[in-house]
Coordinates of C-alpha atoms (C1' of nucleotides) in Angstrom, one line a residue:
Chain W
M1 CA -13.0 55.9 62.8
D2 CA -12.5 52.5 64.5
H3 CA -8.9 51.5 64.1
S4 CA -9.0 49.2 67.0
G5 CA -7.7 46.4 64.9
T6 CA -10.6 44.8 63.1
V7 CA -11.2 45.1 59.4
A8 CA -14.6 44.0 58.2
L9 CA -14.9 42.2 54.9
A10 CA -17.9 42.6 52.7
V11 CA -18.9 41.5 49.2
S12 CA -20.9 43.7 46.9
T13 CA -22.1 43.2 43.3
V14 CA -22.8 45.5 40.4
I15 CA -25.6 43.8 38.5
F16 CA -26.3 44.9 34.9
A17 CA -29.3 44.1 32.8
L18 CA -30.9 45.7 29.7
G19 CA -34.1 47.6 29.7
S20 CA -35.9 50.3 27.7
Q21 CA -35.8 53.7 29.2
P22 CA -39.4 55.0 29.9
D23 CA -38.7 58.4 28.3
T24 CA -36.8 57.7 25.1
G25 CA -37.8 54.1 24.7
R26 CA -34.3 53.2 23.7
V27 CA -32.7 50.2 25.2
G28 CA -30.0 50.9 27.8
L29 CA -28.1 49.5 30.8
R30 CA -29.9 49.3 34.1
L31 CA -28.8 48.2 37.5
P32 CA -30.5 47.5 40.8
L33 CA -29.7 49.5 44.0
V34 CA -30.9 49.1 47.5
R35 CA -31.9 51.8 49.9
R36 CA -29.9 51.9 53.1
I37 CA -32.0 51.5 56.2
R38 CA -29.2 52.2 58.7
E39 CA -26.5 54.8 59.3
P40 CA -24.2 55.7 57.8
Y41 CA -25.8 57.1 54.6
E42 CA -29.3 56.1 55.8
G43 CA -31.9 56.6 53.1
Q44 CA -29.4 56.7 50.3
W45 CA -29.0 54.2 47.5
A46 CA -26.1 51.7 47.6
L47 CA -24.9 48.5 45.8
P48 CA -26.4 45.3 47.0
G49 CA -24.0 43.5 49.3
G50 CA -23.2 42.4 52.8
P51 CA -20.7 40.7 55.0
L52 CA -19.0 37.5 53.8
R53 CA -20.1 34.4 55.6
A54 CA -17.4 32.1 56.8
D55 CA -18.6 29.1 54.9
E56 CA -19.2 30.6 51.5
D57 CA -16.9 31.4 48.6
L58 CA -16.6 35.0 47.4
A59 CA -18.4 34.3 44.1
E60 CA -21.1 32.5 46.0
A61 CA -21.7 35.5 48.2
A62 CA -22.0 37.7 45.1
R63 CA -24.5 35.2 43.6
R64 CA -26.5 35.4 46.9
N65 CA -26.6 39.2 46.7
L66 CA -28.0 38.9 43.2
R67 CA -30.6 36.4 44.2
D68 CA -31.7 38.3 47.3
T69 CA -32.1 41.6 45.6
T70 CA -33.3 40.6 42.1
A71 CA -34.4 37.0 42.3
L72 CA -32.2 36.5 39.2
T73 CA -29.4 34.1 38.4
P74 CA -26.3 35.7 36.8
R75 CA -25.5 34.6 33.3
Y76 CA -22.0 36.1 33.7
L77 CA -20.1 36.8 37.0
E78 CA -16.6 38.1 37.4
Q79 CA -14.6 39.7 40.2
L80 CA -14.2 43.4 39.6
Y81 CA -11.8 44.8 42.3
A82 CA -11.2 44.9 46.0
F83 CA -11.8 48.4 47.4
G84 CA -10.1 49.1 50.7
T85 CA -9.0 52.6 51.3
V86 CA -9.0 53.4 55.0
D87 CA -11.6 56.2 54.8
R88 CA -14.2 54.7 52.5
S89 CA -16.6 54.1 55.4
P90 CA -16.9 56.9 57.9
D91 CA -17.2 54.9 61.1
D92 CA -15.5 51.6 60.6
R93 CA -12.9 49.9 58.4
V94 CA -14.5 47.9 55.6
V95 CA -12.8 46.2 52.7
S96 CA -15.3 45.4 49.9
I97 CA -14.6 42.8 47.3
V98 CA -16.8 43.7 44.4
Y99 CA -18.2 41.5 41.6
W100 CA -20.0 42.5 38.5
A101 CA -22.7 40.4 36.9
L102 CA -24.8 40.3 33.7
A103 CA -28.3 39.1 33.9
E104 CA -31.0 38.4 31.4
S105 CA -33.3 41.3 31.1
A106 CA -36.4 40.7 33.3
E107 CA -38.7 42.8 35.4
T108 CA -36.5 45.8 35.8
T109 CA -39.3 48.1 36.8
S110 CA -39.7 49.0 40.5
G111 CA -39.5 45.7 42.3
E112 CA -41.8 44.1 44.9
H113 CA -40.6 46.1 47.9
D114 CA -39.6 49.7 47.6
N115 CA -36.1 49.1 49.0
V116 CA -34.8 47.7 45.7
R117 CA -35.1 49.8 42.6
W118 CA -33.6 49.5 39.1
F119 CA -32.0 52.7 37.7
E120 CA -30.6 53.6 34.3
A121 CA -26.9 53.3 34.4
D122 CA -26.2 56.8 33.2
H123 CA -28.9 58.5 35.4
L124 CA -28.0 57.2 38.9
P125 CA -28.9 59.0 42.1
T126 CA -26.2 60.0 44.6
L127 CA -24.7 56.8 46.0
A128 CA -23.5 55.9 49.4
F129 CA -19.8 55.4 50.3
D130 CA -17.6 55.2 47.2
H131 CA -20.2 53.3 45.3
A132 CA -20.3 55.9 42.5
T133 CA -16.6 55.2 41.8
I134 CA -17.3 51.5 41.8
V135 CA -20.1 51.7 39.3
D136 CA -18.0 53.9 37.0
Y137 CA -15.3 51.3 37.1
A138 CA -17.7 48.4 36.5
L139 CA -19.2 50.3 33.5
W140 CA -15.7 50.9 32.1
R141 CA -14.8 47.2 32.5
L142 CA -18.1 46.1 30.9
R143 CA -17.6 48.4 27.9
T144 CA -13.9 47.6 27.3
K145 CA -14.4 43.9 27.8
I146 CA -17.4 43.6 25.5
E147 CA -15.1 44.8 22.7
Y148 CA -12.6 42.0 22.9
S149 CA -14.5 39.3 24.7
R150 CA -17.8 37.6 23.8
I151 CA -20.0 38.2 26.8
A152 CA -23.0 40.1 25.3
H153 CA -25.0 36.8 25.0
A154 CA -25.3 36.9 28.8
F155 CA -28.0 39.6 28.4
L156 CA -30.1 37.4 26.2
G157 CA -32.0 34.1 26.4
E158 CA -30.9 30.6 25.4
T159 CA -31.1 31.4 21.6
F160 CA -30.9 34.7 19.9
T161 CA -30.5 36.3 16.5
L162 CA -27.3 38.1 15.5
T163 CA -29.3 41.3 15.3
Q164 CA -30.4 40.9 18.9
L165 CA -26.8 40.3 19.8
R166 CA -25.7 43.4 17.9
E167 CA -28.3 45.5 19.6
V168 CA -26.8 44.5 22.9
H169 CA -23.4 45.6 21.8
E170 CA -24.9 48.8 20.5
A171 CA -26.7 49.5 23.8
V172 CA -23.6 48.9 25.9
L173 CA -21.3 50.9 23.7
G174 CA -23.8 53.5 22.9
K175 CA -23.1 53.6 19.2
P176 CA -24.4 51.9 16.0
L177 CA -22.4 49.0 14.5
D178 CA -22.3 47.8 10.9
P179 CA -24.6 44.7 10.7
A180 CA -22.5 43.0 8.0
N181 CA -19.1 43.4 9.7
F182 CA -20.6 42.5 13.1
R183 CA -21.9 39.3 11.7
R184 CA -18.5 38.3 10.3
M185 CA -16.7 39.4 13.5
I186 CA -19.0 37.1 15.6
E187 CA -19.0 34.2 13.2
S188 CA -15.3 34.1 12.8
S189 CA -14.8 34.2 16.6
D190 CA -16.4 30.8 17.2
A191 CA -18.3 32.2 20.2
V192 CA -21.6 31.3 18.8
I193 CA -23.2 28.2 17.2
P194 CA -25.9 28.4 14.5
T195 CA -29.0 26.3 15.2
D196 CA -31.5 25.0 12.6
L197 CA -34.2 27.3 14.0
R198 CA -35.3 30.6 12.7
L199 CA -37.2 33.4 14.3
T200 CA -40.6 33.7 12.7
G201 CA -43.4 36.2 13.0
T202 CA -41.3 39.1 11.6
S203 CA -42.4 41.1 8.6
H204 CA -39.3 40.2 6.7
R205 CA -36.9 37.3 6.1
P206 CA -36.7 35.1 9.2
P207 CA -33.3 35.4 10.8
R208 CA -31.4 32.3 12.0
L209 CA -31.2 31.7 15.8
Y210 CA -27.8 31.1 17.4
R211 CA -26.7 29.6 20.7
Y212 CA -23.7 30.5 22.8
N213 CA -20.7 28.1 22.4
R214 CA -20.1 26.9 25.9
D215 CA -16.6 25.5 25.0
F216 CA -15.6 29.0 24.0
A217 CA -15.6 30.2 27.6
F218 CA -12.7 28.1 28.5
A219 CA -10.4 29.7 25.9
D220 CA -11.2 33.0 27.5
R221 CA -9.1 34.0 30.4
G222 CA -5.8 32.8 31.8
P223 CA -5.0 30.1 34.3
L224 CA -8.0 30.8 36.6
T225 CA -10.9 28.5 36.0
L226 CA -13.4 30.3 38.2
S227 CA -17.1 30.6 38.7
Chain N
M1 CA -11.8 24.2 59.6
D2 CA -12.9 27.2 61.7
H3 CA -16.2 28.4 60.4
S4 CA -17.1 30.0 63.7
G5 CA -17.8 33.3 61.9
T6 CA -14.6 35.1 61.4
V7 CA -12.9 35.6 58.1
A8 CA -9.3 36.7 58.2
L9 CA -8.0 39.2 55.7
A10 CA -4.5 39.2 54.4
V11 CA -2.5 41.0 51.7
S12 CA 0.2 39.2 49.7
T13 CA 2.4 40.4 46.9
V14 CA 4.0 38.7 43.9
I15 CA 7.2 40.7 43.3
F16 CA 9.0 40.4 39.9
A17 CA 12.5 41.4 39.1
L18 CA 14.9 40.4 36.3
G19 CA 18.1 38.5 36.9
S20 CA 20.4 36.3 35.0
Q21 CA 20.1 32.6 35.6
P22 CA 23.2 31.1 37.1
D23 CA 23.2 28.1 34.7
T24 CA 22.3 29.4 31.3
G25 CA 23.3 33.1 32.0
R26 CA 20.2 34.2 30.2
V27 CA 18.1 37.0 31.7
G28 CA 14.8 35.8 33.2
L29 CA 12.1 36.6 35.7
R30 CA 12.8 36.1 39.4
L31 CA 10.7 36.5 42.4
P32 CA 11.3 36.4 46.2
L33 CA 9.6 33.8 48.5
V34 CA 9.7 33.5 52.2
R35 CA 10.0 30.3 54.2
R36 CA 7.1 29.6 56.5
I37 CA 8.1 29.3 60.1
R38 CA 4.7 28.1 61.4
E39 CA 2.1 25.5 60.6
P40 CA 0.4 25.1 58.3
Y41 CA 2.9 24.4 55.6
E42 CA 5.8 25.0 58.0
G43 CA 9.2 24.9 56.1
Q44 CA 7.6 25.5 52.7
W45 CA 8.0 28.5 50.5
A46 CA 5.2 31.1 50.3
L47 CA 4.5 34.5 48.9
P48 CA 5.4 37.5 51.2
G49 CA 2.3 38.8 52.9
G50 CA 0.5 39.2 56.2
P51 CA -2.6 40.5 57.9
L52 CA -4.0 43.8 56.9
R53 CA -3.5 46.5 59.5
A54 CA -6.6 48.5 60.3
D55 CA -4.9 51.9 59.5
E56 CA -3.3 51.1 56.2
D57 CA -4.6 51.0 52.7
L58 CA -4.4 47.8 50.7
A59 CA -1.6 49.0 48.4
E60 CA 0.3 50.3 51.3
A61 CA 0.2 46.9 52.9
A62 CA 1.6 45.4 49.6
R63 CA 4.3 48.0 49.6
R64 CA 5.2 47.1 53.1
N65 CA 5.5 43.4 52.2
L66 CA 7.8 44.4 49.4
R67 CA 10.0 46.6 51.6
D68 CA 10.2 44.1 54.5
T69 CA 11.2 41.1 52.3
T70 CA 13.4 42.8 49.7
A71 CA 14.2 46.3 50.9
L72 CA 13.0 47.5 47.5
T73 CA 10.5 50.1 46.4
P74 CA 8.1 49.0 43.7
R75 CA 8.4 50.7 40.3
Y76 CA 5.0 49.3 39.4
L77 CA 2.2 48.0 41.7
E78 CA -1.2 46.8 40.8
Q79 CA -3.9 44.7 42.4
L80 CA -4.1 41.2 41.0
Y81 CA -7.0 39.4 42.5
A82 CA -8.8 38.5 45.7
F83 CA -8.5 34.8 46.5
G84 CA -11.0 33.5 48.9
T85 CA -12.2 29.9 48.4
V86 CA -13.3 28.4 51.6
D87 CA -10.7 25.6 51.7
R88 CA -7.6 27.5 50.6
S89 CA -6.2 27.4 54.1
P90 CA -6.5 24.2 56.0
D91 CA -7.3 25.4 59.5
D92 CA -8.9 28.8 59.2
R93 CA -10.7 30.9 56.7
V94 CA -8.4 33.5 55.0
V95 CA -9.2 35.8 52.1
S96 CA -6.0 37.1 50.5
I97 CA -6.0 40.2 48.4
V98 CA -2.9 39.8 46.2
Y99 CA -0.9 42.6 44.5
W100 CA 1.8 42.2 41.9
A101 CA 4.8 44.4 41.6
L102 CA 7.7 45.1 39.4
A103 CA 11.0 46.1 40.9
E104 CA 14.3 47.3 39.5
S105 CA 16.7 44.3 39.3
A106 CA 18.9 44.4 42.4
E107 CA 20.6 41.8 44.5
T108 CA 18.4 38.9 43.7
T109 CA 20.9 36.3 44.9
S110 CA 20.2 34.7 48.3
G111 CA 19.4 37.5 50.7
E112 CA 20.7 38.5 54.0
H113 CA 18.7 36.0 56.1
D114 CA 18.0 32.6 54.8
N115 CA 14.2 32.9 55.2
V116 CA 13.9 35.0 52.0
R117 CA 15.2 33.7 48.7
W118 CA 14.8 34.7 45.1
F119 CA 13.8 32.0 42.6
E120 CA 13.6 31.8 38.9
A121 CA 9.9 32.2 37.9
D122 CA 9.8 29.0 35.9
H123 CA 11.7 26.9 38.4
L124 CA 9.8 27.4 41.6
P125 CA 9.7 24.9 44.5
T126 CA 6.5 23.6 45.8
L127 CA 4.5 26.4 47.3
A128 CA 2.3 26.6 50.3
F129 CA -1.5 27.1 50.1
D130 CA -2.8 28.0 46.6
H131 CA 0.3 30.2 46.0
A132 CA 1.3 28.3 42.9
T133 CA -2.0 29.2 41.2
I134 CA -1.5 32.8 42.3
V135 CA 2.0 33.0 40.8
D136 CA 0.7 31.4 37.6
Y137 CA -2.0 34.0 37.3
A138 CA 0.4 36.8 38.1
L139 CA 2.8 35.6 35.4
W140 CA -0.1 35.4 32.9
R141 CA -1.2 39.0 33.8
L142 CA 2.4 40.3 33.4
R143 CA 2.9 38.6 30.1
T144 CA -0.4 39.7 28.6
K145 CA -0.2 43.2 30.0
I146 CA 3.3 43.9 28.8
E147 CA 2.0 43.4 25.2
Y148 CA -0.5 46.2 25.3
S149 CA 0.7 48.3 28.1
R150 CA 4.0 50.0 28.6
I151 CA 5.2 48.8 31.9
A152 CA 8.5 47.2 31.1
H153 CA 10.4 50.3 32.0
A154 CA 9.7 49.5 35.7
F155 CA 12.4 46.8 35.5
L156 CA 15.0 49.3 34.5
G157 CA 16.6 52.4 36.0
E158 CA 15.8 56.1 35.4
T159 CA 17.2 56.1 31.9
F160 CA 17.6 53.2 29.5
T161 CA 18.3 52.4 25.9
L162 CA 15.6 51.0 23.6
T163 CA 17.6 47.8 23.3
Q164 CA 17.6 47.4 27.1
L165 CA 13.8 47.9 27.0
R166 CA 13.5 45.4 24.2
E167 CA 15.5 42.9 26.2
V168 CA 13.1 43.2 29.1
H169 CA 10.2 42.4 26.7
E170 CA 12.1 39.5 25.3
A171 CA 12.9 38.1 28.8
V172 CA 9.3 38.4 29.9
L173 CA 7.7 37.0 26.7
G174 CA 10.5 34.4 26.2
K175 CA 10.9 35.2 22.5
P176 CA 13.0 37.5 20.4
L177 CA 11.6 40.7 18.9
D178 CA 12.5 42.6 15.8
P179 CA 14.6 45.6 17.0
A180 CA 13.4 47.9 14.2
N181 CA 9.7 47.2 14.7
F182 CA 10.1 47.4 18.5
R183 CA 11.6 50.8 18.2
R184 CA 8.8 52.1 16.1
M185 CA 6.2 50.5 18.3
I186 CA 7.6 52.2 21.4
E187 CA 8.3 55.6 19.8
S188 CA 4.8 55.9 18.3
S189 CA 3.2 55.0 21.7
D190 CA 4.5 58.2 23.5
A191 CA 5.4 56.0 26.5
V192 CA 9.0 57.2 26.4
I193 CA 10.9 60.5 26.0
P194 CA 14.3 60.7 24.3
T195 CA 17.0 62.5 26.3
D196 CA 20.1 64.2 24.9
L197 CA 22.3 61.6 26.6
R198 CA 23.8 58.5 25.0
L199 CA 25.2 55.4 26.5
T200 CA 29.0 55.4 25.9
G201 CA 31.6 52.8 26.5
T202 CA 30.2 50.3 24.1
S203 CA 32.2 48.9 21.2
H204 CA 29.7 50.3 18.7
R205 CA 27.6 53.3 17.9
P206 CA 26.4 54.9 21.2
P207 CA 22.7 54.4 21.7
R208 CA 20.4 57.2 22.8
L209 CA 19.0 57.1 26.4
Y210 CA 15.3 57.4 27.0
R211 CA 13.2 58.3 30.0
Y212 CA 9.7 57.1 31.0
N213 CA 7.0 59.5 30.2
R214 CA 5.2 60.0 33.5
D215 CA 2.2 61.7 31.9
F216 CA 1.6 58.5 29.9
A217 CA 0.6 56.5 33.0
F218 CA -2.6 58.5 33.4
A219 CA -3.9 57.6 30.0
D220 CA -3.5 54.0 31.0
R221 CA -6.4 52.5 32.9
G222 CA -10.0 53.5 33.4
P223 CA -11.6 55.7 36.0
L224 CA -9.5 54.4 38.9
T225 CA -6.5 56.6 39.7
L226 CA -4.8 54.4 42.1
S227 CA -1.4 53.9 43.7
Chain P
dA1 C1' -45.1 44.3 -6.1
dC2 C1' -43.1 46.4 -2.1
dA3 C1' -40.9 47.0 2.3
dA4 C1' -37.7 45.6 5.4
dA5 C1' -34.3 43.2 7.4
dA6 C1' -31.1 39.0 6.5
dG7 C1' -27.2 37.9 4.6
dT8 C1' -23.0 38.2 0.9
dG9 C1' -19.3 40.5 -1.9
dT10 C1' -15.9 43.8 -2.8
dT11 C1' -12.8 47.5 -2.4
dG12 C1' -9.5 50.4 -0.1
dC13 C1' -6.9 51.9 3.7
dG14 C1' -3.9 51.3 7.7
dC15 C1' -1.1 48.7 10.6
dC16 C1' 2.1 45.3 11.4
dT17 C1' 5.9 42.0 9.9
dA18 C1' 10.0 40.8 7.7
dC19 C1' 14.0 42.0 6.0
dA20 C1' 17.3 45.0 3.3
dC21 C1' 20.2 48.6 4.1
dC22 C1' 23.0 52.7 5.9
dC23 C1' 25.3 55.0 10.3
dA24 C1' 28.5 55.7 14.0
dT25 C1' 31.6 54.2 17.2
dG26 C1' 35.7 51.2 19.4
dC27 C1' 39.5 48.5 18.3
Chain G
dG1 C1' 39.3 48.7 7.8
dC2 C1' 36.3 45.7 10.3
dA3 C1' 33.0 44.3 13.7
dT4 C1' 28.9 45.4 16.1
dG5 C1' 24.9 47.0 17.3
dG6 C1' 22.1 51.6 16.4
dG7 C1' 18.9 53.3 13.5
dT8 C1' 16.0 54.0 8.8
dG9 C1' 13.4 52.5 4.6
dT10 C1' 10.2 49.8 2.2
dA11 C1' 7.4 46.1 0.2
dG12 C1' 3.9 42.5 1.1
dG13 C1' 0.1 40.8 3.7
dC14 C1' -3.8 40.7 6.8
dG15 C1' -7.7 42.6 9.0
dC16 C1' -11.1 45.7 9.3
dA17 C1' -14.4 49.6 7.9
dA18 C1' -17.5 51.2 4.5
dC19 C1' -20.9 50.4 1.5
dA20 C1' -23.1 48.2 -2.7
dC21 C1' -25.7 44.4 -3.6
dT22 C1' -28.7 40.0 -3.5
dT23 C1' -32.0 37.1 -0.9
dT24 C1' -36.2 35.9 1.6
dT25 C1' -39.9 36.5 4.1
dG26 C1' -44.8 39.2 5.4
dT27 C1' -48.4 42.1 3.7

DNA sequence: ACAAAAGTGTTGCGCCTACACCCATGC
DNA sequence: GCATGGGTGTAGGCGCAACACTTTTGT
């Protein structure tokens, strides 16, 4: 290992989107990985990331990862953790500052080039470095945070029904939720604003469309007004 | 600003301990700062920290900060956040990975050398860089975390009474708590184990001494088993 | 009319708060 | 005995989970 005095700094991103599993057809979490084209771990799958450029902020770098690998813009982006144990990269010393992002579900089937591929979050291949640990942690953060914070809208479009929002929660948490109580929980939280529009074309009573309350975000987390 | 391509990596630590304010005599949060002896911000107060050595883990570096500035060992240590905006240091590009620590209250009056001094957390001088923001965020994390997690024991010795533990919570949160309900809350959480010992020498019924339940820590946070 | 999901009402349980009250020790 | 905090008991309220019920559309 190279302990000659330099520590490399990288930024990686765990990107979540929703997609239906080809086998069961159920909606679940998916995330994109890139195939490594260099040693170490050549040929294995890893999180998108790269060195931090001197003229870009950390969150900017994460956004760039996301754009380069998926051509998507994150609807939610938050720093996850800085991973920096001495032995996490076999040949050199790398500290990775990892972000996690939520993106609107898009083409999550095999991408343009074969070096980027979307996987189901609970059927991942063997990952390079400590990236399996990182994904586990990101999944844990997503699941715990969705329970007390209102971030699920980030998986959806500009407007959405409360049933769609509930289905996001159900897919992330992996369990069914009571529609009536879910409705009251969301409505009383102020996270969402009703529009005059309704979703038509269904074979039943047309549900109201809602929009995310942008002001709500500022009441969210402490004294940091980031990203 | 130097954007020639190198990004420096530093580790800093916000160290909290309890101490009685000289004026009011009430117990409050205190933290140590070091006086900068170089430009930029020469003469101003800053968080203890320094560059990351290539052969030490991030948490190790934080522990070293703590030992070097206060000669204390942390009773609790956790990563806070990685701060890395491009302009946070005027002359070069520095990314700081910041830890926060709790230490048993010790000599928090002016230290041996004049370059390290303990300050009351809500009467800090002007700080160098973005360190005021960092301390604000660390305070917010401490205050929100003490409500749902059981970390207050880290300010105390090996054994303590529930009243001492309650006084820690009161000092951190800045508000009085009901002794009866606090007792039940702690006891039902399993965070603490009663000993056979009692604290004597008081002018009233001798209170039972408790010990922290080391097993409890593992049930705490997600899939990361750190520090 | 019927199906199916949207949306509303209601009840009961559990937890948390507030506060009354007894207990054990030093002086 | 009295003062002082240690420690226990208990009633009211709030929030949430469960589930019955009504509404509104398409076919």
